[in-house]
Amino acid sequence: MNRTFTQLIVISSFVALFFSASQLDAAERQPNVAERQPNVIVIYTDDQGSIDAGCYGADDIETPAVDALASRGVRFTQFYSPASVCSPSRAGMLTGRYPWQIGMPGNAGATVAEDVNDLSLVDDPATEFAAEITMAEMFKEAGYATAHIGKWHLNYGPGSKPLDQGFDYSFGHLNGCIDNYSHFVYWNGTNRHDLWENNQRVRMPGRFFPDLMVEKANGFITKHQDKPFFMYFAMNMPHYPYQGDAKWLTKYADLPFPRNLYAAFVSTLDERVANLLSVIEQSGLTNDTIIIYQSDNGHSVEERAHFGGGSNGPYRGAKFSLFEGGIRLPAIISWPGHLPAGQVRDQVAHGCDWLPTVAELCRVQPPAVTLAGKSLVPVIESALAPTPHEALHWQQGKQWAVREGAWKLICNVKNDSDDGLPLSKQDLSLFLANIVKDPGETTNLATEHPEVVERLTSLHEQVAR
């Protein structure tokens, strides 16, 4: 073999190897459109305080499952719920739209009579919210199987029930909370049983509701593990009544009351999250499943919650308040092997952002409506990405708030928490804080910065209705 021919063979081999490596590198960089779309599970907790998880700074409550989610995902430090109370927070998350703009400005009602066994027969007025496109409808249109498991609290009339809003399967309660063993509502009038499966009343007395949720989730995942699914896992914890496992009540017996009861319920919640994660792992779906974890609003200081138990850490306010403690909450997203792990993001984000975020991650078409939410994918991928929001808005009755950059303005302030900080008449009317310098909202700067008050008020008027 002559030298020239040998050189040609060597050169040809290098060229072939170069193009093979280039093609492989390009293939790795490009998404495989034939690849299975990820599952999505939204774990929405109820009245969980701003720092009430180990990964958020709680040193007196054990939450290993939530902490594990954070260690294999992205944890947000400036994440805001759409509202400081249950129904509008959930409506905003499920639609990506501000709740007062879609017919859910406050808590929904749910007063189905004890003698009604079929929700499809319930005939009360349809609501504006019924016409909205939910995350479930978005995923169902994309071919996903969809499930609601847990709390609903988004009305129950025509078009408003889970099966009307894009869910193929539904198990849970319509009211804001139930007793976890009898599944009755014991307040707001006559005691009522409130447990439903696909619009049919089901009676399972004595069964612990969080365990039933995991059981129903297991059945749904097992049935649909071969195709993409979306699950809204809406926990009724640590919302009152505080009904923690006996072992956790013993564990926290030395904590002051009612922190002991609340802590036991949070750790009971965490164990059910662990059980759900175990179902996913045993199904071999861990790397195929996006998990979002978020609290709906701040901890409760209502009488039925023994006037407290939760913690907002350095933040002022609690449930019902638009101070930080009512709306700045735990929020985590995890997708092992696809999204960063063990990362923290300090950018400002919002519960309405989840819908466009999962739409982008799952390559599905978002609703063709104006969304308040913005995709968080750039933020999730980089700590250097800017927040997608120029301003964020809240409105609950006469109370409203705007955050723009470091500034946050609250009008008609509500604060039921006993934080030891008095509020003057001026404070109750307009409260302006620099959240970057004063995250505890201890000092009202409205008088010192009337130009900021004017600008933020103008921003509010552009979105108010």
CSV table of C-alpha atoms in Angstrom, one decimal:
chain,number,residue,atom,x,y,z
A,1,MET,CA,0.0,0.0,0.0
A,2,ASN,CA,1.6,3.3,-1.1
A,3,ARG,CA,2.0,6.2,1.3
A,4,THR,CA,-0.5,8.5,-0.5
A,5,PHE,CA,-3.3,5.9,-0.3
A,6,THR,CA,-2.5,5.3,3.4
A,7,GLN,CA,-2.8,9.1,4.1
A,8,LEU,CA,-6.1,9.2,2.3
A,9,ILE,CA,-7.5,6.4,4.5
A,10,VAL,CA,-6.3,8.1,7.7
A,11,ILE,CA,-7.8,11.5,6.6
A,12,SER,CA,-11.1,9.8,5.6
A,13,SER,CA,-11.3,8.2,9.0
A,14,PHE,CA,-10.7,11.4,10.8
A,15,VAL,CA,-13.4,13.2,8.7
A,16,ALA,CA,-15.9,10.4,9.4
A,17,LEU,CA,-15.2,10.5,13.1
A,18,PHE,CA,-15.5,14.3,13.1
A,19,PHE,CA,-18.9,14.3,11.4
A,20,SER,CA,-20.1,11.4,13.6
A,21,ALA,CA,-19.1,13.4,16.7
A,22,SER,CA,-20.7,16.6,15.3
A,23,GLN,CA,-23.9,14.8,14.5
A,24,LEU,CA,-24.0,13.2,18.0
A,25,ASP,CA,-23.3,16.5,19.6
A,26,ALA,CA,-26.1,18.2,17.6
A,27,ALA,CA,-28.5,15.4,18.4
A,28,GLU,CA,-27.7,15.9,22.2
A,29,ARG,CA,-28.4,19.6,21.9
A,30,GLN,CA,-31.7,19.3,20.0
A,31,PRO,CA,-34.8,18.1,21.8
A,32,ASN,CA,-36.1,14.8,20.6
A,33,VAL,CA,-39.7,15.6,19.5
A,34,ALA,CA,-40.5,11.8,19.7
A,35,GLU,CA,-39.4,11.8,23.4
A,36,ARG,CA,-42.2,11.2,25.9
A,37,GLN,CA,-43.7,14.4,27.2
A,38,PRO,CA,-43.2,14.7,31.0
A,39,ASN,CA,-45.9,14.1,33.5
A,40,VAL,CA,-46.8,17.1,35.7
A,41,ILE,CA,-47.8,16.9,39.4
A,42,VAL,CA,-48.8,20.1,41.2
A,43,ILE,CA,-48.7,19.6,45.0
A,44,TYR,CA,-50.6,22.5,46.5
A,45,THR,CA,-50.5,22.7,50.3
A,46,ASP,CA,-53.0,24.7,52.3
A,47,ASP,CA,-52.1,27.5,54.8
A,48,GLN,CA,-48.5,26.5,55.1
A,49,GLY,CA,-46.4,29.4,56.5
A,50,SER,CA,-43.7,31.3,54.7
A,51,ILE,CA,-40.8,29.4,56.3
A,52,ASP,CA,-42.5,26.2,57.5
A,53,ALA,CA,-40.2,23.7,55.9
A,54,GLY,CA,-36.6,22.8,56.7
A,55,CYS,CA,-35.3,24.0,53.4
A,56,TYR,CA,-37.0,27.4,54.1
A,57,GLY,CA,-35.4,27.8,57.6
A,58,ALA,CA,-37.7,26.0,60.0
A,59,ASP,CA,-35.5,24.4,62.7
A,60,ASP,CA,-38.3,22.9,64.8
A,61,ILE,CA,-40.2,21.0,62.1
A,62,GLU,CA,-39.0,17.9,60.2
A,63,THR,CA,-39.8,18.0,56.4
A,64,PRO,CA,-37.4,15.5,54.8
A,65,ALA,CA,-39.6,14.9,51.7
A,66,VAL,CA,-40.0,18.6,50.9
A,67,ASP,CA,-36.3,19.2,51.6
A,68,ALA,CA,-35.5,16.4,49.2
A,69,LEU,CA,-37.6,18.0,46.5
A,70,ALA,CA,-35.6,21.2,47.0
A,71,SER,CA,-32.3,19.3,46.8
A,72,ARG,CA,-33.1,17.8,43.5
A,73,GLY,CA,-34.8,20.9,42.1
A,74,VAL,CA,-35.0,24.7,42.2
A,75,ARG,CA,-36.3,26.5,45.3
A,76,PHE,CA,-37.6,30.1,45.1
A,77,THR,CA,-37.1,32.7,47.8
A,78,GLN,CA,-39.3,35.4,46.4
A,79,PHE,CA,-42.3,33.4,45.2
A,80,TYR,CA,-45.8,35.0,45.6
A,81,SER,CA,-49.2,33.3,45.5
A,82,PRO,CA,-52.0,34.8,43.4
A,83,ALA,CA,-53.9,35.6,46.6
A,84,SER,CA,-53.6,35.4,50.4
A,85,VAL,CA,-56.7,33.1,50.6
A,86,CYS,CA,-57.6,29.7,49.2
A,87,SER,CA,-59.9,29.9,46.2
A,88,PRO,CA,-58.4,32.9,44.3
A,89,SER,CA,-54.9,31.5,44.9
A,90,ARG,CA,-55.9,28.2,43.3
A,91,ALA,CA,-57.9,29.9,40.5
A,92,GLY,CA,-54.8,31.9,39.6
A,93,MET,CA,-52.5,28.9,39.6
A,94,LEU,CA,-54.8,26.8,37.5
A,95,THR,CA,-55.5,29.5,34.8
A,96,GLY,CA,-52.4,31.6,34.8
A,97,ARG,CA,-54.6,34.7,35.2
A,98,TYR,CA,-55.2,37.2,38.0
A,99,PRO,CA,-58.1,35.7,40.1
A,100,TRP,CA,-60.2,38.9,40.4
A,101,GLN,CA,-60.2,39.2,36.6
A,102,ILE,CA,-61.7,35.7,36.1
A,103,GLY,CA,-64.6,35.6,38.6
A,104,MET,CA,-62.8,34.4,41.7
A,105,PRO,CA,-61.9,37.5,43.8
A,106,GLY,CA,-62.5,35.7,47.1
A,107,ASN,CA,-63.3,32.3,48.5
A,108,ALA,CA,-65.9,30.2,46.6
A,109,GLY,CA,-68.9,28.7,48.4
A,110,ALA,CA,-69.8,25.1,48.6
A,111,THR,CA,-73.0,24.2,50.4
A,112,VAL,CA,-74.2,21.1,48.7
A,113,ALA,CA,-76.9,19.5,50.8
A,114,GLU,CA,-76.4,16.2,52.6
A,115,ASP,CA,-79.2,14.5,50.6
A,116,VAL,CA,-77.5,15.2,47.2
A,117,ASN,CA,-75.6,12.2,46.1
A,118,ASP,CA,-74.9,13.1,42.5
A,119,LEU,CA,-73.1,16.5,41.9
A,120,SER,CA,-74.3,16.4,38.2
A,121,LEU,CA,-77.8,17.1,39.5
A,122,VAL,CA,-76.7,20.3,41.3
A,123,ASP,CA,-78.2,23.2,39.5
A,124,ASP,CA,-77.1,26.6,40.9
A,125,PRO,CA,-75.9,29.6,38.8
A,126,ALA,CA,-72.9,29.2,36.6
A,127,THR,CA,-69.9,31.4,37.4
A,128,GLU,CA,-67.5,33.5,35.4
A,129,PHE,CA,-64.7,31.2,36.4
A,130,ALA,CA,-66.4,28.3,34.7
A,131,ALA,CA,-65.6,29.8,31.3
A,132,GLU,CA,-61.9,30.0,32.0
A,133,ILE,CA,-59.3,27.5,30.6
A,134,THR,CA,-57.5,25.6,33.3
A,135,MET,CA,-54.2,23.9,33.3
A,136,ALA,CA,-56.1,20.6,33.2
A,137,GLU,CA,-58.0,21.6,30.0
A,138,MET,CA,-54.7,22.7,28.5
A,139,PHE,CA,-53.1,19.3,29.2
A,140,LYS,CA,-56.2,17.3,28.2
A,141,GLU,CA,-56.2,19.1,24.8
A,142,ALA,CA,-52.6,18.0,24.4
A,143,GLY,CA,-53.5,14.3,25.0
A,144,TYR,CA,-52.7,14.1,28.7
A,145,ALA,CA,-54.7,12.1,31.3
A,146,THR,CA,-55.8,14.5,34.0
A,147,ALA,CA,-56.7,14.1,37.7
A,148,HIS,CA,-57.8,16.3,40.6
A,149,ILE,CA,-57.2,14.8,44.0
A,150,GLY,CA,-57.9,16.6,47.2
A,151,LYS,CA,-59.4,20.0,47.9
A,152,TRP,CA,-61.5,21.8,45.2
A,153,HIS,CA,-63.0,25.0,46.6
A,154,LEU,CA,-63.7,26.5,43.2
A,155,ASN,CA,-67.5,26.4,43.0
A,156,TYR,CA,-69.7,23.4,42.2
A,157,GLY,CA,-72.4,24.7,39.8
A,158,PRO,CA,-72.7,24.0,36.0
A,159,GLY,CA,-69.2,24.1,34.4
A,160,SER,CA,-67.4,24.6,37.7
A,161,LYS,CA,-66.8,21.1,39.0
A,162,PRO,CA,-63.5,19.4,38.4
A,163,LEU,CA,-64.9,17.1,35.6
A,164,ASP,CA,-66.2,20.2,33.9
A,165,GLN,CA,-62.8,21.9,34.1
A,166,GLY,CA,-60.6,19.4,32.2
A,167,PHE,CA,-60.1,16.7,34.8
A,168,ASP,CA,-60.8,13.1,33.7
A,169,TYR,CA,-60.8,11.9,37.3
A,170,SER,CA,-61.7,13.7,40.5
A,171,PHE,CA,-61.6,12.7,44.2
A,172,GLY,CA,-61.9,15.0,47.1
A,173,HIS,CA,-64.0,17.7,48.8
A,174,LEU,CA,-65.7,20.8,47.5
A,175,ASN,CA,-65.5,23.0,50.6
A,176,GLY,CA,-62.4,24.8,51.9
A,177,CYS,CA,-61.7,22.0,54.5
A,178,ILE,CA,-63.1,18.9,56.0
A,179,ASP,CA,-62.5,16.8,59.1
A,180,ASN,CA,-60.0,14.3,57.9
A,181,TYR,CA,-61.7,11.2,59.4
A,182,SER,CA,-65.4,11.8,59.1
A,183,HIS,CA,-65.1,13.9,55.9
A,184,PHE,CA,-67.7,16.3,57.3
A,185,VAL,CA,-67.7,20.1,57.3
A,186,TYR,CA,-68.4,21.1,60.9
A,187,TRP,CA,-68.8,24.9,60.5
A,188,ASN,CA,-70.8,27.4,58.5
A,189,GLY,CA,-74.2,26.1,59.3
A,190,THR,CA,-75.5,22.5,59.2
A,191,ASN,CA,-72.8,19.8,59.4
A,192,ARG,CA,-72.4,18.3,55.9
A,193,HIS,CA,-70.6,15.3,54.5
A,194,ASP,CA,-68.3,16.4,51.7
A,195,LEU,CA,-66.4,13.6,49.9
A,196,TRP,CA,-66.9,12.9,46.2
A,197,GLU,CA,-65.4,10.7,43.5
A,198,ASN,CA,-66.3,11.7,39.9
A,199,ASN,CA,-69.4,13.7,41.1
A,200,GLN,CA,-70.7,10.8,43.2
A,201,ARG,CA,-70.8,10.9,47.0
A,202,VAL,CA,-68.5,8.3,48.6
A,203,ARG,CA,-68.5,7.4,52.2
A,204,MET,CA,-65.3,6.2,53.8
A,205,PRO,CA,-65.7,7.0,57.5
A,206,GLY,CA,-62.6,6.6,59.6
A,207,ARG,CA,-60.2,6.7,56.7
A,208,PHE,CA,-57.6,9.4,57.0
A,209,PHE,CA,-58.1,11.7,54.1
A,210,PRO,CA,-54.4,12.4,53.2
A,211,ASP,CA,-53.9,8.6,53.0
A,212,LEU,CA,-56.9,8.3,50.7
A,213,MET,CA,-55.4,11.0,48.5
A,214,VAL,CA,-52.2,9.0,48.1
A,215,GLU,CA,-54.2,5.8,47.5
A,216,LYS,CA,-56.2,7.4,44.7
A,217,ALA,CA,-53.1,9.0,43.3
A,218,ASN,CA,-51.4,5.6,43.2
A,219,GLY,CA,-54.4,4.1,41.3
A,220,PHE,CA,-54.4,7.0,38.8
A,221,ILE,CA,-50.6,6.8,38.2
A,222,THR,CA,-50.7,3.0,37.8
A,223,LYS,CA,-53.5,3.2,35.3
A,224,HIS,CA,-51.9,6.0,33.2
A,225,GLN,CA,-48.1,5.4,33.7
A,226,ASP,CA,-47.7,4.6,30.0
A,227,LYS,CA,-48.9,8.0,28.8
A,228,PRO,CA,-48.3,11.6,30.0
A,229,PHE,CA,-50.5,12.7,32.9
A,230,PHE,CA,-51.3,15.9,34.8
A,231,MET,CA,-52.2,15.6,38.5
A,232,TYR,CA,-53.4,18.5,40.7
A,233,PHE,CA,-52.7,17.1,44.2
A,234,ALA,CA,-54.4,19.6,46.4
A,235,MET,CA,-53.7,18.9,50.0
A,236,ASN,CA,-55.9,20.1,52.8
A,237,MET,CA,-52.9,20.5,55.1
A,238,PRO,CA,-51.8,22.1,57.3
A,239,HIS,CA,-55.2,23.9,57.2
A,240,TYR,CA,-57.3,23.4,60.3
A,241,PRO,CA,-58.4,21.1,61.8
A,242,TYR,CA,-54.9,20.2,63.0
A,243,GLN,CA,-55.0,16.4,62.9
A,244,GLY,CA,-51.4,15.2,62.9
A,245,ASP,CA,-50.3,11.6,63.3
A,246,ALA,CA,-49.9,10.5,66.9
A,247,LYS,CA,-46.2,10.0,66.5
A,248,TRP,CA,-45.7,13.6,65.4
A,249,LEU,CA,-47.9,14.9,68.2
A,250,THR,CA,-45.6,13.1,70.6
A,251,LYS,CA,-42.5,14.3,68.8
A,252,TYR,CA,-43.5,17.9,69.1
A,253,ALA,CA,-45.1,17.7,72.5
A,254,ASP,CA,-42.6,20.1,74.0
A,255,LEU,CA,-43.2,22.9,71.5
A,256,PRO,CA,-45.4,25.7,72.6
A,257,PHE,CA,-49.2,25.5,71.8
A,258,PRO,CA,-50.4,25.7,69.1
A,259,ARG,CA,-47.1,25.4,67.3
A,260,ASN,CA,-47.0,21.8,68.5
A,261,LEU,CA,-50.2,20.9,66.8
A,262,TYR,CA,-49.3,22.7,63.6
A,263,ALA,CA,-45.8,21.2,63.4
A,264,ALA,CA,-47.3,17.7,63.8
A,265,PHE,CA,-49.6,18.4,60.9
A,266,VAL,CA,-46.8,19.7,58.7
A,267,SER,CA,-44.7,16.6,59.3
A,268,THR,CA,-47.8,14.5,58.7
A,269,LEU,CA,-48.2,16.3,55.4
A,270,ASP,CA,-44.5,15.8,54.6
A,271,GLU,CA,-44.9,12.0,55.0
A,272,ARG,CA,-47.7,11.9,52.5
A,273,VAL,CA,-45.6,13.8,50.1
A,274,ALA,CA,-42.9,11.2,50.7
A,275,ASN,CA,-45.5,8.5,50.0
A,276,LEU,CA,-46.5,10.1,46.7
A,277,LEU,CA,-42.9,10.4,45.6
A,278,SER,CA,-42.5,6.7,46.5
A,279,VAL,CA,-45.4,5.9,44.2
A,280,ILE,CA,-43.7,7.8,41.3
A,281,GLU,CA,-40.3,6.2,42.0
A,282,GLN,CA,-41.8,2.7,42.1
A,283,SER,CA,-43.5,3.3,38.8
A,284,GLY,CA,-40.1,4.2,37.3
A,285,LEU,CA,-41.4,7.8,36.5
A,286,THR,CA,-39.1,9.9,38.6
A,287,ASN,CA,-37.1,11.3,35.6
A,288,ASP,CA,-40.3,11.6,33.6
A,289,THR,CA,-42.2,13.7,36.1
A,290,ILE,CA,-42.1,17.5,36.8
A,291,ILE,CA,-43.2,18.2,40.4
A,292,ILE,CA,-44.3,21.6,41.6
A,293,TYR,CA,-44.7,22.3,45.3
A,294,GLN,CA,-46.3,25.4,46.6
A,295,SER,CA,-48.4,26.7,49.5
A,296,ASP,CA,-51.6,28.5,48.5
A,297,ASN,CA,-51.3,31.3,51.1
A,298,GLY,CA,-49.8,32.2,54.5
A,299,HIS,CA,-50.5,30.4,57.7
A,300,SER,CA,-53.9,30.9,59.4
A,301,VAL,CA,-54.4,32.9,62.6
A,302,GLU,CA,-58.2,32.1,62.7
A,303,GLU,CA,-59.9,30.8,65.8
A,304,ARG,CA,-60.3,27.3,64.3
A,305,ALA,CA,-56.5,27.3,63.9
A,306,HIS,CA,-56.1,28.1,67.6
A,307,PHE,CA,-55.1,31.6,66.4
A,308,GLY,CA,-51.9,30.4,64.9
A,309,GLY,CA,-49.2,27.8,64.9
A,310,GLY,CA,-47.5,28.6,61.6
A,311,SER,CA,-44.6,30.9,61.0
A,312,ASN,CA,-43.9,33.7,58.6
A,313,GLY,CA,-40.4,34.1,59.8
A,314,PRO,CA,-39.1,37.6,59.1
A,315,TYR,CA,-42.2,38.6,57.2
A,316,ARG,CA,-45.2,40.5,58.4
A,317,GLY,CA,-48.8,39.3,58.0
A,318,ALA,CA,-50.5,35.9,57.5
A,319,LYS,CA,-53.4,34.4,55.7
A,320,PHE,CA,-55.9,37.1,54.3
A,321,SER,CA,-53.2,39.8,54.4
A,322,LEU,CA,-51.2,41.2,51.5
A,323,PHE,CA,-48.2,41.8,53.6
A,324,GLU,CA,-45.4,39.4,52.7
A,325,GLY,CA,-46.4,36.8,55.2
A,326,GLY,CA,-49.7,36.3,53.5
A,327,ILE,CA,-48.4,35.8,50.0
A,328,ARG,CA,-44.6,35.1,50.0
A,329,LEU,CA,-44.5,31.3,50.2
A,330,PRO,CA,-42.6,28.1,49.7
A,331,ALA,CA,-42.3,27.1,46.0
A,332,ILE,CA,-40.2,24.4,44.4
A,333,ILE,CA,-40.0,22.8,41.0
A,334,SER,CA,-38.2,19.5,40.3
A,335,TRP,CA,-37.5,17.5,37.2
A,336,PRO,CA,-34.5,15.2,37.8
A,337,GLY,CA,-32.1,15.0,34.9
A,338,HIS,CA,-33.7,17.9,33.1
A,339,LEU,CA,-33.7,20.9,35.4
A,340,PRO,CA,-31.0,22.2,37.7
A,341,ALA,CA,-30.8,20.4,41.1
A,342,GLY,CA,-30.1,21.9,44.5
A,343,GLN,CA,-30.4,25.5,43.2
A,344,VAL,CA,-32.0,28.6,44.7
A,345,ARG,CA,-33.5,31.4,42.8
A,346,ASP,CA,-34.0,34.9,44.3
A,347,GLN,CA,-35.9,36.4,41.3
A,348,VAL,CA,-39.5,37.5,41.9
A,349,ALA,CA,-42.0,34.9,40.7
A,350,HIS,CA,-45.7,34.3,40.9
A,351,GLY,CA,-48.2,31.4,41.1
A,352,CYS,CA,-49.7,32.4,37.8
A,353,ASP,CA,-46.3,31.6,36.2
A,354,TRP,CA,-46.7,27.8,36.6
A,355,LEU,CA,-49.1,27.4,33.6
A,356,PRO,CA,-46.9,29.0,31.0
A,357,THR,CA,-43.8,27.4,32.6
A,358,VAL,CA,-45.1,23.8,32.3
A,359,ALA,CA,-46.6,24.6,28.9
A,360,GLU,CA,-43.1,25.4,27.7
A,361,LEU,CA,-41.4,22.5,29.5
A,362,CYS,CA,-44.0,20.0,28.1
A,363,ARG,CA,-44.2,21.5,24.6
A,364,VAL,CA,-47.9,22.1,24.8
A,365,GLN,CA,-49.9,25.0,23.5
A,366,PRO,CA,-50.9,27.5,26.3
A,367,PRO,CA,-54.5,28.9,26.2
A,368,ALA,CA,-55.0,31.7,23.6
A,369,VAL,CA,-55.9,34.3,26.3
A,370,THR,CA,-54.0,37.1,28.0
A,371,LEU,CA,-52.1,35.5,30.8
A,372,ALA,CA,-50.8,37.3,33.9
A,373,GLY,CA,-48.2,34.5,34.3
A,374,LYS,CA,-44.8,34.4,32.5
A,375,SER,CA,-42.7,31.4,31.8
A,376,LEU,CA,-40.1,30.8,34.5
A,377,VAL,CA,-37.9,28.5,32.3
A,378,PRO,CA,-35.1,31.1,31.8
A,379,VAL,CA,-35.1,31.8,35.6
A,380,ILE,CA,-35.1,28.1,36.4
A,381,GLU,CA,-32.2,27.5,34.1
A,382,SER,CA,-30.1,30.5,35.3
A,383,ALA,CA,-29.7,32.5,38.5
A,384,LEU,CA,-28.6,35.4,36.3
A,385,ALA,CA,-31.9,35.6,34.3
A,386,PRO,CA,-34.0,38.6,35.0
A,387,THR,CA,-37.4,38.3,36.6
A,388,PRO,CA,-40.1,38.1,33.9
A,389,HIS,CA,-42.3,40.6,35.7
A,390,GLU,CA,-42.2,44.4,35.6
A,391,ALA,CA,-44.9,44.5,38.2
A,392,LEU,CA,-47.2,42.1,40.1
A,393,HIS,CA,-50.7,42.7,41.3
A,394,TRP,CA,-53.1,41.5,44.0
A,395,GLN,CA,-56.7,42.4,44.7
A,396,GLN,CA,-59.0,41.0,47.4
A,397,GLY,CA,-62.1,43.0,48.1
A,398,LYS,CA,-61.0,46.6,48.9
A,399,GLN,CA,-57.5,45.4,49.7
A,400,TRP,CA,-55.0,45.6,46.8
A,401,ALA,CA,-51.3,45.6,46.3
A,402,VAL,CA,-48.6,46.2,43.6
A,403,ARG,CA,-45.0,45.2,43.6
A,404,GLU,CA,-42.6,46.8,41.1
A,405,GLY,CA,-38.9,46.1,41.6
A,406,ALA,CA,-38.0,46.9,45.2
A,407,TRP,CA,-41.2,48.8,45.9
A,408,LYS,CA,-44.5,47.3,47.2
A,409,LEU,CA,-47.7,49.3,47.9
A,410,ILE,CA,-50.7,48.0,49.8
A,411,CYS,CA,-54.0,49.9,49.9
A,412,ASN,CA,-56.6,49.2,52.6
A,413,VAL,CA,-54.3,47.1,54.7
A,414,LYS,CA,-55.5,44.0,56.5
A,415,ASN,CA,-53.4,42.3,59.1
A,416,ASP,CA,-54.9,39.9,61.7
A,417,SER,CA,-51.5,38.5,62.9
A,418,ASP,CA,-50.2,39.6,66.2
A,419,ASP,CA,-46.8,40.9,65.1
A,420,GLY,CA,-46.5,43.6,67.7
A,421,LEU,CA,-46.1,46.3,65.1
A,422,PRO,CA,-48.9,48.9,65.4
A,423,LEU,CA,-50.6,50.2,62.3
A,424,SER,CA,-51.7,53.9,62.2
A,425,LYS,CA,-54.7,55.2,60.3
A,426,GLN,CA,-52.3,56.2,57.5
A,427,ASP,CA,-50.6,52.8,57.5
A,428,LEU,CA,-54.0,51.1,57.1
A,429,SER,CA,-54.8,53.4,54.2
A,430,LEU,CA,-51.6,53.1,52.2
A,431,PHE,CA,-48.5,51.2,53.1
A,432,LEU,CA,-45.3,51.6,51.0
A,433,ALA,CA,-42.3,49.4,51.7
A,434,ASN,CA,-38.9,48.8,50.1
A,435,ILE,CA,-39.0,45.0,50.1
A,436,VAL,CA,-35.3,44.7,49.3
A,437,LYS,CA,-34.2,46.8,52.2
A,438,ASP,CA,-37.2,46.0,54.5
A,439,PRO,CA,-38.6,42.6,53.7
A,440,GLY,CA,-40.4,42.7,57.1
A,441,GLU,CA,-42.4,45.7,56.0
A,442,THR,CA,-41.7,47.5,59.3
A,443,THR,CA,-41.5,51.0,57.9
A,444,ASN,CA,-44.2,52.8,55.9
A,445,LEU,CA,-42.5,55.1,53.3
A,446,ALA,CA,-45.7,56.4,51.6
A,447,THR,CA,-45.3,59.9,52.9
A,448,GLU,CA,-41.6,60.1,52.0
A,449,HIS,CA,-42.2,58.8,48.4
A,450,PRO,CA,-45.5,60.2,47.1
A,451,GLU,CA,-44.2,59.8,43.5
A,452,VAL,CA,-43.8,56.0,44.0
A,453,VAL,CA,-47.3,55.8,45.5
A,454,GLU,CA,-48.7,57.7,42.5
A,455,ARG,CA,-46.9,55.4,40.0
A,456,LEU,CA,-47.9,52.2,41.7
A,457,THR,CA,-51.5,53.4,42.1
A,458,SER,CA,-51.6,54.1,38.4
A,459,LEU,CA,-50.3,50.6,37.7
A,460,HIS,CA,-53.0,49.1,39.8
A,461,GLU,CA,-55.7,51.1,38.0
A,462,GLN,CA,-54.6,49.6,34.7
A,463,VAL,CA,-55.4,46.1,35.9
A,464,ALA,CA,-58.3,46.7,38.3
A,465,ARG,CA,-61.9,46.1,37.4
